[in-house]
Amino acid sequence: MSSDATGGAAKRRDAAFLKTYSAERGLTHVHAAGWGRGLSTILRVTRMAFRHPVQVGIAIVSTFIAASLQLLIPQLLGIAVDQTQTVVGGGTAGEAAETALLVTALTLFGVSVARGIFTLLQNYYAESVGHHTGYELRLAVYEKIQRLNFSFHDQVHSGDLITVGLLDLEGVRMFFSTGLVRVFLLSVLIGVGAYLLISTDIVLGLLALSFAPFVAWRSATAQMKLRVTWRELQERLAVLTRVMDENLGGIRVVRAFAAQAYEMSKFDKCSKYALELAHERVGIRVRSTSLMTFSFFAAMGLVLWVGGGKVIDGEITVGTLATFLTFMTILQMPVRQLGMMVNSFARASTCGTRLFALLDLDIAITDKPGAKPLAITEGTLKFENVGFAYPGSEDKPVLNALSFEARRGETLAIVGPPGSGKSTIAHLIPRFYDVTEGKVTIDGQDIRDVTLASLRRSVAVVQQDAFLFTTTIENNIAYGDPWARENRIERASDSAQLHNYVLGLPQGYGTIVGERGVSLSGGQRQRLSIARTLMLRPDIMVFDDSTAAIDAATEQRIRAAMRQYAKDRVTIIIAHRLSSLMHADQILFVEDGRIVERGTHEELLEKGGRYKALYDLQIRPGDEMLDIAGERTDGDRDL
């Protein structure tokens, strides 16, 4: 299959995931997805559970045994009641009944203990299957997220992926214990229990079971409403979390503008919004429980009234009536669990649909069959008539017929207005995206024909927004090579003009940088990011406006230190500040995705074109400046 065909299929699957995830939650989502799709999801989840046959077998067998033993308890209690009456009567029969009563009591104790043991085995191994399934799914989801192409991440919020990987995965994980095992349990308890009741006395049996249909219906509808409102509550709590996160992240701005009262009001509004739904959920649960309890006791009252009459008439014994009442008590919880079981199936279907939609996505950027590692010889990077448009915006290409070449030891600079496609060029070199026209080659090898691992070992991109992990400075610098020697880390740090600053810290390279490097300034984060790239010694280094937050003097020292690195590799510098790239061997001025000017700094100044105009704005602001509307004016004109 061609790369274009594969990419097209991946885009369609990406769109399908977005549609699936953004669909309305709850029952409407199940209907929208289709019952056939929901059933296939349930079957797929079931197959995953049966990958652990030993645990599944023990859980199911234990469920049958525990349910069967539980059904013996009412009958043993009924026998014990009749034996007690005989004992009260006294005489020889009373003595024999007393012995029998002791045997019944011991049997009841043994059955109860055995039921408890098999219930323990059922719960333990059912949970074991669920946790094994959850473990496998977590790894699969995380691995998929690592490999999904940038165009997918451009369209999907990270919070949505976390929701899939946590909440939706949890719904699938719990299906075996709360859904499948409960099917076996309730089938035995309700099915066999109902048969035993009706076969003993059809009238009392029907009365004893009269509460079951209403409780089952009420439990199912309540669980569905609670599920829908639970999803909505999660959304409202997510908004509350975002408000808090935004406030904490911008706490300095809040204090600077004395906006504490406004922020409290905003938080209070979101908090009340969540509280209202929480109260609604409590109301649903209380009303449902009250109605189910009322129906149960109403049915029990009818059984007592009718059964008591039968006892008086001598049709049944007191023990038989006790058996019916005990059966009702035992059946009350399983009948209520019918709603939970239905909810478990619905939850596994909806959650599984979204989860598997993610797991089944095609990877647009991947190795071709038979791809070979990139072989670097001359170290020449070449763009040949490259065109590119972001997925979903094919009618608005970012790059058009772009061609240039950079050789080992050369520094290529790219400059242009915002939105001209500079960063897109940087992202195409390591194949974060695939070109839609033309090709990118390194030593004549199309980068789509080599392995991604070898390509990204050879190409390193330092971006303006330097992301740092919540760990030590040393670990952040050595992220690409965790086993690097300490002196190598220090040399890279020194070249990035960070070493002296680190030495001044109390814990040196062992200092924790904080979440996303919050304890460092913007310039320090960029210098650390540069050091992390220098550590890898790639064949092609791309600096995408990576010194924007660094002062001019420090930038000059970094550039001087990097000359030794630039001798045997291609260096590409993308910047808005011309002082960062004037030393380049070749400068490209990009506008609207096209190269409109190219040459050295001196050659471009002589042309007197766009580069010269930008140079005059930045280097000689007294001669020329922009007014508020963005139009060029003379320097002595008042704004």
XYZ file of C-alpha atoms in Angstrom:
639
model
C 0.000 0.000 0.000
C 1.340 3.450 -0.887
C 2.216 6.036 1.711
C -0.546 8.340 0.421
C -3.140 5.583 0.677
C -2.013 4.668 4.165
C -2.075 8.298 5.236
C -5.569 8.739 3.765
C -6.848 5.709 5.637
C -5.304 6.985 8.842
C -6.984 10.352 8.415
C -10.339 8.668 7.971
C -9.791 6.572 11.106
C -8.740 9.703 13.005
C -11.985 11.383 11.938
C -13.948 8.317 13.017
C -12.392 8.443 16.471
C -13.149 12.137 16.815
C -16.770 11.511 15.821
C -17.053 8.556 18.202
C -15.565 10.400 21.146
C -17.473 13.622 20.651
C -20.817 11.795 20.320
C -23.389 12.256 23.020
C -22.687 10.166 26.126
C -24.900 7.595 27.797
C -27.731 5.607 26.154
C -27.959 7.918 23.181
C -24.346 7.084 22.414
C -25.120 3.368 22.428
C -27.965 3.855 19.964
C -25.867 6.168 17.814
C -23.065 3.636 17.675
C -25.550 0.896 16.773
C -26.548 -2.182 18.699
C -24.484 -4.324 16.340
C -21.397 -2.322 17.111
C -22.184 -2.450 20.825
C -22.533 -6.230 20.700
C -19.240 -6.610 18.837
C -17.598 -4.449 21.504
C -19.012 -6.670 24.283
C -17.749 -9.785 22.479
C -14.321 -8.234 22.073
C -14.126 -7.362 25.763
C -15.235 -10.905 26.618
C -12.516 -12.397 24.410
C -9.945 -10.267 26.188
C -11.124 -11.621 29.543
C -10.869 -15.221 28.313
C -7.176 -14.717 27.573
C -6.770 -15.747 31.216
C -8.615 -19.088 31.200
C -7.445 -20.328 34.607
C -8.674 -17.253 36.504
C -11.883 -17.143 34.426
C -12.574 -20.831 35.081
C -12.044 -20.557 38.830
C -14.235 -17.429 39.013
C -17.147 -18.981 37.087
C -17.037 -22.363 38.860
C -16.821 -20.609 42.239
C -19.815 -18.461 41.258
C -21.968 -21.524 40.504
C -20.954 -23.273 43.705
C -21.433 -20.177 45.894
C -24.883 -19.504 44.384
C -25.953 -23.130 44.827
C -24.840 -23.145 48.448
C -26.697 -19.890 49.048
C -29.899 -21.502 47.790
C -29.500 -24.284 50.375
C -29.581 -21.838 53.280
C -33.350 -21.013 53.121
C -34.226 -24.697 52.930
C -31.999 -25.548 55.898
C -33.527 -22.690 57.885
C -37.048 -23.962 57.094
C -36.108 -27.462 58.231
C -34.567 -26.027 61.400
C -37.777 -24.117 62.205
C -39.888 -27.264 61.863
C -37.397 -29.227 63.973
C -37.540 -26.535 66.645
C -41.306 -26.886 66.870
C -40.932 -30.629 67.345
C -38.343 -30.080 70.067
C -40.749 -27.741 71.859
C -43.367 -30.488 71.742
C -41.140 -32.719 73.909
C -41.206 -36.530 74.231
C -39.178 -39.080 72.341
C -39.855 -37.296 69.066
C -38.578 -34.107 70.648
C -35.276 -35.707 71.633
C -34.773 -37.059 68.101
C -35.685 -33.682 66.654
C -33.162 -31.991 68.951
C -30.404 -34.220 67.594
C -31.566 -33.509 64.048
C -31.657 -29.814 64.801
C -28.030 -29.936 65.923
C -27.085 -31.695 62.688
C -29.029 -29.103 60.673
C -27.334 -26.267 62.544
C -23.889 -27.732 61.907
C -24.792 -28.313 58.255
C -26.010 -24.726 57.961
C -22.773 -23.486 59.517
C -20.688 -25.607 57.132
C -22.708 -24.453 54.099
C -22.329 -20.807 55.160
C -18.564 -21.192 55.592
C -18.224 -22.971 52.242
C -20.353 -20.289 50.567
C -18.118 -17.604 52.032
C -14.962 -19.349 50.777
C -16.311 -19.787 47.226
C -17.619 -16.203 47.211
C -14.120 -15.081 48.182
C -12.634 -17.111 45.315
C -15.249 -15.713 42.925
C -14.533 -12.089 43.873
C -10.749 -12.519 43.958
C -10.373 -14.217 40.592
C -13.018 -12.062 38.899
C -11.119 -8.968 40.024
C -7.868 -10.637 38.961
C -9.187 -11.075 35.418
C -10.318 -7.445 35.388
C -6.973 -6.116 36.591
C -5.039 -8.243 34.087
C -7.276 -6.909 31.319
C -6.832 -3.352 32.598
C -3.047 -3.792 32.683
C -2.968 -4.980 29.078
C -5.269 -2.196 27.915
C -3.276 0.510 29.724
C -0.098 -0.605 27.981
C -1.901 -0.776 24.627
C -3.411 2.708 25.031
C -0.143 4.267 26.162
C 1.787 2.591 23.355
C -0.792 3.788 20.817
C -0.636 7.364 22.105
C 3.155 7.293 21.795
C 2.916 6.312 18.133
C -0.030 8.388 16.926
C 0.982 11.044 14.432
C 1.113 14.746 15.242
C -1.941 15.523 13.096
C -4.060 13.397 15.442
C -2.745 15.173 18.540
C -3.397 18.501 16.818
C -7.128 17.711 16.759
C -7.665 15.829 20.032
C -7.366 17.449 23.442
C -5.000 15.622 25.784
C -7.724 15.611 28.443
C -9.929 13.527 26.113
C -7.169 10.950 25.700
C -6.664 10.819 29.472
C -10.410 10.241 29.872
C -10.246 7.327 27.420
C -7.159 5.896 29.115
C -8.598 6.167 32.625
C -12.410 6.343 32.859
C -13.289 4.433 29.694
C -10.637 1.833 30.357
C -11.993 1.369 33.874
C -15.477 0.716 32.479
C -14.068 -2.038 30.265
C -11.876 -3.468 33.026
C -14.783 -3.927 35.441
C -17.023 -5.672 32.913
C -15.986 -9.220 33.762
C -16.613 -8.923 37.505
C -19.698 -6.678 37.355
C -21.186 -7.992 34.116
C -20.241 -11.490 33.001
C -19.820 -13.074 36.448
C -23.025 -11.425 37.609
C -24.882 -13.062 34.690
C -23.954 -16.507 36.030
C -24.679 -15.525 39.622
C -28.097 -14.033 38.953
C -29.074 -16.845 36.583
C -28.610 -19.397 39.359
C -30.040 -17.341 42.222
C -33.079 -15.951 40.410
C -33.728 -18.784 37.964
C -33.232 -21.765 40.277
C -34.594 -19.857 43.275
C -37.803 -18.982 41.419
C -38.219 -22.595 40.304
C -37.827 -23.871 43.880
C -40.385 -21.375 45.204
C -43.016 -22.032 42.549
C -42.545 -25.797 42.676
C -43.117 -25.723 46.466
C -46.285 -23.602 46.355
C -47.291 -21.812 43.168
C -49.390 -19.130 44.887
C -46.792 -18.226 47.524
C -44.078 -18.526 44.906
C -45.717 -15.966 42.622
C -46.384 -13.651 45.568
C -42.783 -13.989 46.759
C -41.544 -13.089 43.253
C -44.082 -10.315 42.639
C -41.615 -7.609 43.665
C -38.905 -8.853 41.277
C -40.125 -7.359 37.945
C -40.740 -3.922 39.464
C -37.410 -3.889 41.342
C -35.531 -5.089 38.261
C -37.153 -2.401 36.068
C -36.668 0.345 38.649
C -33.060 -0.653 39.294
C -32.224 -0.713 35.579
C -33.762 2.694 34.839
C -32.185 4.247 37.944
C -28.771 2.870 37.025
C -29.065 4.235 33.508
C -30.045 7.678 34.791
C -27.216 7.581 37.310
C -24.782 6.595 34.570
C -25.822 9.475 32.315
C -25.695 11.953 35.194
C -22.368 10.496 36.325
C -20.899 11.260 32.926
C -22.292 14.773 33.108
C -20.934 15.172 36.639
C -17.487 14.118 35.410
C -17.693 16.811 32.741
C -18.678 19.450 35.292
C -15.921 18.366 37.657
C -13.488 18.485 34.725
C -14.501 22.122 34.118
C -13.992 22.802 37.818
C -10.549 21.220 37.620
C -9.628 23.290 34.575
C -10.689 26.482 36.363
C -8.529 25.565 39.347
C -5.587 24.533 37.148
C -5.785 27.771 35.168
C -5.956 29.790 38.366
C -2.945 28.043 39.874
C -0.975 28.369 36.650
C -1.710 32.072 36.393
C -1.684 32.907 40.110
C 0.830 35.725 39.583
C -1.428 37.370 36.986
C -4.429 37.004 39.296
C -2.573 38.692 42.135
C -1.136 41.385 39.874
C -4.594 42.404 38.679
C -6.269 41.925 42.092
C -8.718 39.484 40.507
C -9.120 37.163 43.499
C -12.794 38.055 43.946
C -13.543 37.380 40.282
C -11.703 34.054 40.370
C -13.572 33.015 43.542
C -16.868 33.913 41.894
C -15.992 31.856 38.812
C -14.918 28.885 40.916
C -18.019 29.142 43.108
C -20.271 29.156 40.041
C -18.632 26.014 38.629
C -18.700 24.344 42.041
C -22.434 25.022 42.492
C -23.068 23.735 38.987
C -21.471 20.408 39.980
C -23.233 20.397 43.362
C -26.657 20.722 41.714
C -26.089 17.587 39.694
C -24.701 15.749 42.735
C -27.939 16.553 44.575
C -29.945 15.319 41.589
C -28.036 12.026 41.655
C -28.743 11.608 45.366
C -32.442 12.218 44.695
C -32.518 9.563 41.950
C -30.807 7.035 44.198
C -33.007 7.748 47.247
C -36.298 7.634 45.301
C -35.316 4.432 43.558
C -34.182 2.724 46.759
C -37.335 3.781 48.623
C -39.660 2.452 45.919
C -37.766 -0.830 45.623
C -37.753 -1.319 49.393
C -41.480 -0.544 49.594
C -42.311 -3.070 46.866
C -40.190 -5.726 48.589
C -41.859 -5.301 51.976
C -45.298 -5.128 50.332
C -44.603 -8.487 48.684
C -43.285 -9.870 51.967
C -46.470 -8.688 53.730
C -48.603 -10.534 51.170
C -46.549 -13.699 51.639
C -46.956 -13.458 55.428
C -50.707 -12.881 55.133
C -51.422 -15.637 52.606
C -48.768 -17.983 53.995
C -50.001 -17.467 57.552
C -53.472 -18.529 56.436
C -52.039 -21.649 54.809
C -50.160 -22.491 58.027
C -53.396 -22.108 60.046
C -55.221 -24.340 57.563
C -52.418 -26.891 57.805
C -51.518 -26.662 54.101
C -47.872 -25.775 54.822
C -45.623 -25.783 57.857
C -44.133 -22.797 59.631
C -40.738 -23.914 58.326
C -41.972 -23.757 54.742
C -43.214 -20.205 55.318
C -39.817 -19.321 56.835
C -38.189 -20.802 53.737
C -40.204 -18.492 51.462
C -39.369 -15.413 53.553
C -35.674 -16.282 53.630
C -35.693 -16.849 49.863
C -37.215 -13.405 49.412
C -34.525 -11.824 51.571
C -31.816 -13.577 49.589
C -33.378 -12.671 46.225
C -33.789 -8.991 47.084
C -30.160 -8.115 46.411
C -29.733 -10.197 43.203
C -32.875 -8.645 41.728
C -31.532 -5.178 42.479
C -28.274 -6.208 40.849
C -30.086 -6.784 37.560
C -29.959 -3.026 37.032
C -26.272 -2.949 37.884
C -25.670 -5.779 35.414
C -27.514 -3.909 32.642
C -25.517 -0.804 33.513
C -22.282 -2.804 33.355
C -23.108 -4.010 29.840
C -24.049 -0.480 28.735
C -20.930 0.997 30.290
C -18.652 -1.624 28.729
C -20.301 -1.016 25.358
C -19.981 2.781 25.405
C -16.553 2.873 27.018
C -15.268 0.018 24.882
C -16.458 1.682 21.682
C -14.376 4.780 22.413
C -11.423 2.787 23.736
C -11.228 0.444 20.760
C -11.788 3.353 18.360
C -8.507 4.711 19.707
C -6.686 1.375 19.733
C -7.779 0.557 16.165
C -6.497 3.802 14.663
C -4.012 3.378 11.841
C -0.642 5.033 12.321
C -0.108 7.454 9.432
C 3.603 7.968 10.110
C 5.189 4.528 10.291
C 7.930 2.432 8.753
C 7.330 1.095 5.276
C 7.602 -2.675 4.871
C 11.287 -3.465 4.397
C 12.453 0.011 5.469
C 16.183 0.184 6.107
C 18.082 2.338 8.619
C 19.194 5.744 7.390
C 22.774 5.605 6.113
C 24.594 8.933 6.502
C 27.487 9.478 4.061
C 27.751 13.068 2.848
C 25.136 14.385 5.259
C 23.194 16.372 2.641
C 19.607 17.400 3.369
C 17.450 18.262 0.367
C 13.853 19.469 -0.091
C 12.628 18.730 -3.631
C 9.436 20.591 -4.701
C 7.880 19.958 -1.306
C 4.233 20.777 -0.796
C 2.332 20.265 2.446
C -1.143 20.834 3.877
C -2.326 19.910 7.346
C -4.995 17.170 7.576
C -8.444 18.669 7.199
C -7.063 21.755 5.448
C -5.966 20.229 2.148
C -7.362 23.230 0.251
C -5.025 25.557 2.170
C -1.463 24.309 1.593
C 1.161 25.587 4.009
C 4.125 24.900 1.714
C 4.251 25.142 -2.095
C 7.011 23.785 -4.374
C 9.692 24.350 -1.729
C 13.235 23.372 -2.763
C 16.576 23.888 -1.035
C 19.705 21.994 -0.081
C 21.951 22.053 2.987
C 25.277 20.211 3.214
C 27.316 18.970 6.127
C 29.144 21.813 7.849
C 26.701 24.395 6.510
C 24.282 26.528 8.493
C 20.965 27.224 6.800
C 18.725 29.950 8.198
C 14.996 30.381 7.583
C 13.163 33.611 8.291
C 9.758 34.976 7.425
C 6.525 36.389 8.830
C 4.367 34.370 11.252
C 2.378 31.632 9.520
C 4.717 31.452 6.542
C 5.518 27.740 7.134
C 8.872 27.949 8.930
C 8.028 25.562 11.777
C 6.313 23.221 9.327
C 9.637 22.828 7.528
C 11.245 21.869 10.840
C 8.534 19.267 11.505
C 8.867 17.648 8.090
C 12.569 16.808 8.476
C 12.139 14.228 11.294
C 8.821 13.089 9.718
C 6.503 14.419 12.370
C 4.312 14.884 9.285
C 4.620 13.471 5.768
C 4.878 15.741 2.765
C 1.857 15.798 0.473
C 3.937 16.656 -2.601
C 7.591 16.242 -3.530
C 10.043 14.602 -1.160
C 12.634 15.216 1.538
C 15.901 13.323 1.169
C 19.043 12.830 3.227
C 21.980 11.688 1.107
C 19.521 10.823 -1.659
C 17.374 8.607 0.592
C 13.703 9.554 0.796
C 13.027 9.858 4.519
C 9.743 7.930 4.010
C 11.799 4.890 2.948
C 14.005 4.668 6.051
C 13.146 3.595 9.583
C 11.749 6.261 11.883
C 14.089 5.280 14.713
C 17.217 5.820 12.602
C 15.840 9.060 11.118
C 15.029 10.590 14.496
C 18.394 9.560 15.885
C 19.955 11.579 13.067
C 17.623 14.604 13.255
C 17.012 16.655 16.402
C 14.590 19.580 16.622
C 14.908 22.172 19.392
C 11.601 23.997 19.660
C 10.798 27.394 21.109
C 8.486 25.928 23.742
C 10.970 23.834 25.698
C 9.198 21.045 27.562
C 10.934 19.799 30.697
C 10.077 16.798 32.830
C 9.545 16.985 36.586
C 12.922 15.537 37.446
C 16.508 16.680 37.934
C 18.404 18.957 35.559
C 20.794 16.071 34.871
C 17.985 13.708 33.879
C 16.409 16.347 31.641
C 19.668 16.944 29.781
C 20.396 13.218 29.456
C 16.840 12.329 28.428
C 17.926 11.104 24.976
C 20.804 9.061 26.441
C 20.131 8.208 30.106
C 23.430 6.324 30.427
C 25.606 9.243 29.298
C 28.675 10.029 31.393
C 28.595 13.005 33.703
C 31.374 14.890 31.889
C 29.468 14.596 28.610
C 26.382 16.094 30.257
C 28.457 18.955 31.638
C 30.086 19.667 28.252
C 26.686 19.900 26.561
C 25.457 22.127 29.369
C 28.542 24.331 29.103
C 28.051 24.748 25.335
C 24.471 25.835 26.020
C 25.769 28.392 28.564
C 23.931 26.630 31.408
C 26.793 24.988 33.313
C 27.783 27.953 35.475
C 24.175 28.582 36.474
C 23.720 24.936 37.489
C 26.888 24.965 39.585
C 25.428 27.845 41.585
C 22.395 25.800 42.607
C 22.453 24.117 46.046
C 22.053 20.635 44.559
C 23.735 21.321 41.225
C 22.666 18.936 38.485
C 20.521 17.072 41.023
C 18.138 20.035 41.334
C 14.492 19.233 40.537
C 13.221 21.658 37.907
C 9.565 21.417 38.980
C 6.484 20.763 36.905
C 7.221 21.690 33.273
C 10.385 23.451 34.446
C 8.460 26.107 36.374
C 11.455 26.852 38.603
C 13.517 27.962 35.580
C 13.177 31.097 33.501
C 12.194 30.915 29.849
C 15.779 31.428 28.711
C 17.090 28.774 31.108
C 14.527 26.273 29.843
C 15.582 26.961 26.266
C 19.252 26.558 27.144
C 18.505 23.246 28.862
C 16.615 22.116 25.772
C 19.618 23.042 23.602
C 21.921 21.093 25.916
C 19.612 18.071 25.661
C 19.921 18.186 21.869
C 23.694 18.686 21.854
C 23.977 15.578 24.016
C 22.699 13.438 21.146
C 25.194 14.758 18.555
C 22.709 14.369 15.660
C 23.680 14.702 12.004
C 21.051 17.409 11.466
C 20.235 20.004 14.118
C 17.137 22.173 13.734
C 16.673 25.167 16.029
C 13.096 26.380 15.714
C 13.230 29.841 17.294
C 14.879 28.096 20.242
C 16.753 31.179 21.479
C 13.819 33.613 21.487
C 13.886 33.913 25.292
C 17.677 34.129 25.567
C 19.390 37.507 25.795
C 21.584 38.592 22.882
C 24.898 38.287 24.769
C 24.190 34.733 25.929
C 23.005 33.814 22.457
C 26.297 35.027 20.992
C 28.217 32.821 23.443
C 26.011 29.813 22.604
C 26.596 30.369 18.900
C 30.340 30.593 19.414
C 30.363 27.381 21.458
C 28.271 25.564 18.865
C 30.648 26.221 15.992
C 32.548 23.052 16.862
C 29.287 21.078 16.674
C 28.314 22.664 13.347
C 31.509 21.625 11.561
C 30.429 18.055 10.832
C 26.626 18.326 10.663
C 23.829 20.303 9.027
C 22.511 23.150 11.160
C 19.160 24.786 10.437
C 18.158 27.909 12.334
C 14.605 29.261 12.255
C 14.231 32.628 13.936
C 12.458 35.960 13.894
C 15.457 37.802 15.316
C 17.948 38.401 12.489
C 20.892 38.637 14.865
C 20.378 34.891 15.457
C 20.974 33.945 11.833
C 23.042 36.593 10.086
C 26.110 34.320 10.264
C 24.396 31.533 8.275
C 25.907 30.250 5.019
C 22.514 30.575 3.349
C 19.359 32.416 4.404
C 15.900 31.634 3.046
C 13.109 34.188 3.318
C 9.842 32.239 3.318
C 6.450 33.822 2.717
C 3.122 32.061 2.098
C 4.899 28.714 1.948
C 7.314 29.770 -0.788
C 10.939 30.862 -0.825
C 10.844 34.433 -2.073
C 14.495 35.307 -1.384
C 17.674 33.342 -0.737
C 21.348 34.164 -0.268
C 23.838 35.214 2.383
C 23.210 38.106 4.741
C 25.206 40.490 2.596
C 23.622 39.313 -0.657
C 20.104 39.759 0.691
C 20.894 43.247 1.958
C 22.141 44.186 -1.489
C 18.898 42.977 -3.079
C 16.946 45.478 -1.006
C 13.898 43.197 -0.754
C 11.895 41.802 2.118
C 14.936 40.694 4.102
C 16.429 44.200 3.842
C 13.134 45.725 5.038
C 13.043 43.360 8.026
C 16.698 44.132 8.771
C 15.990 47.842 8.782
C 13.093 47.341 11.202
C 15.127 45.254 13.658
C 18.648 46.654 13.377
C 17.890 50.292 12.476
C 14.545 51.033 14.156
C 15.249 54.781 14.142
C 15.061 54.854 10.347
C 11.885 52.902 9.898
C 9.108 51.515 12.103
C 5.586 50.171 11.950
C 2.586 52.134 13.049
C -0.224 50.570 15.055
C -2.031 49.470 11.884
C 1.092 47.609 10.692
C 1.906 50.044 7.839
C 5.439 51.263 7.248
C 6.109 54.904 8.268
C 9.059 57.228 8.531
C 11.004 57.158 11.801
C 10.327 60.829 12.662
C 6.554 60.469 12.293
C 4.563 60.628 15.506
C 2.519 57.511 16.306
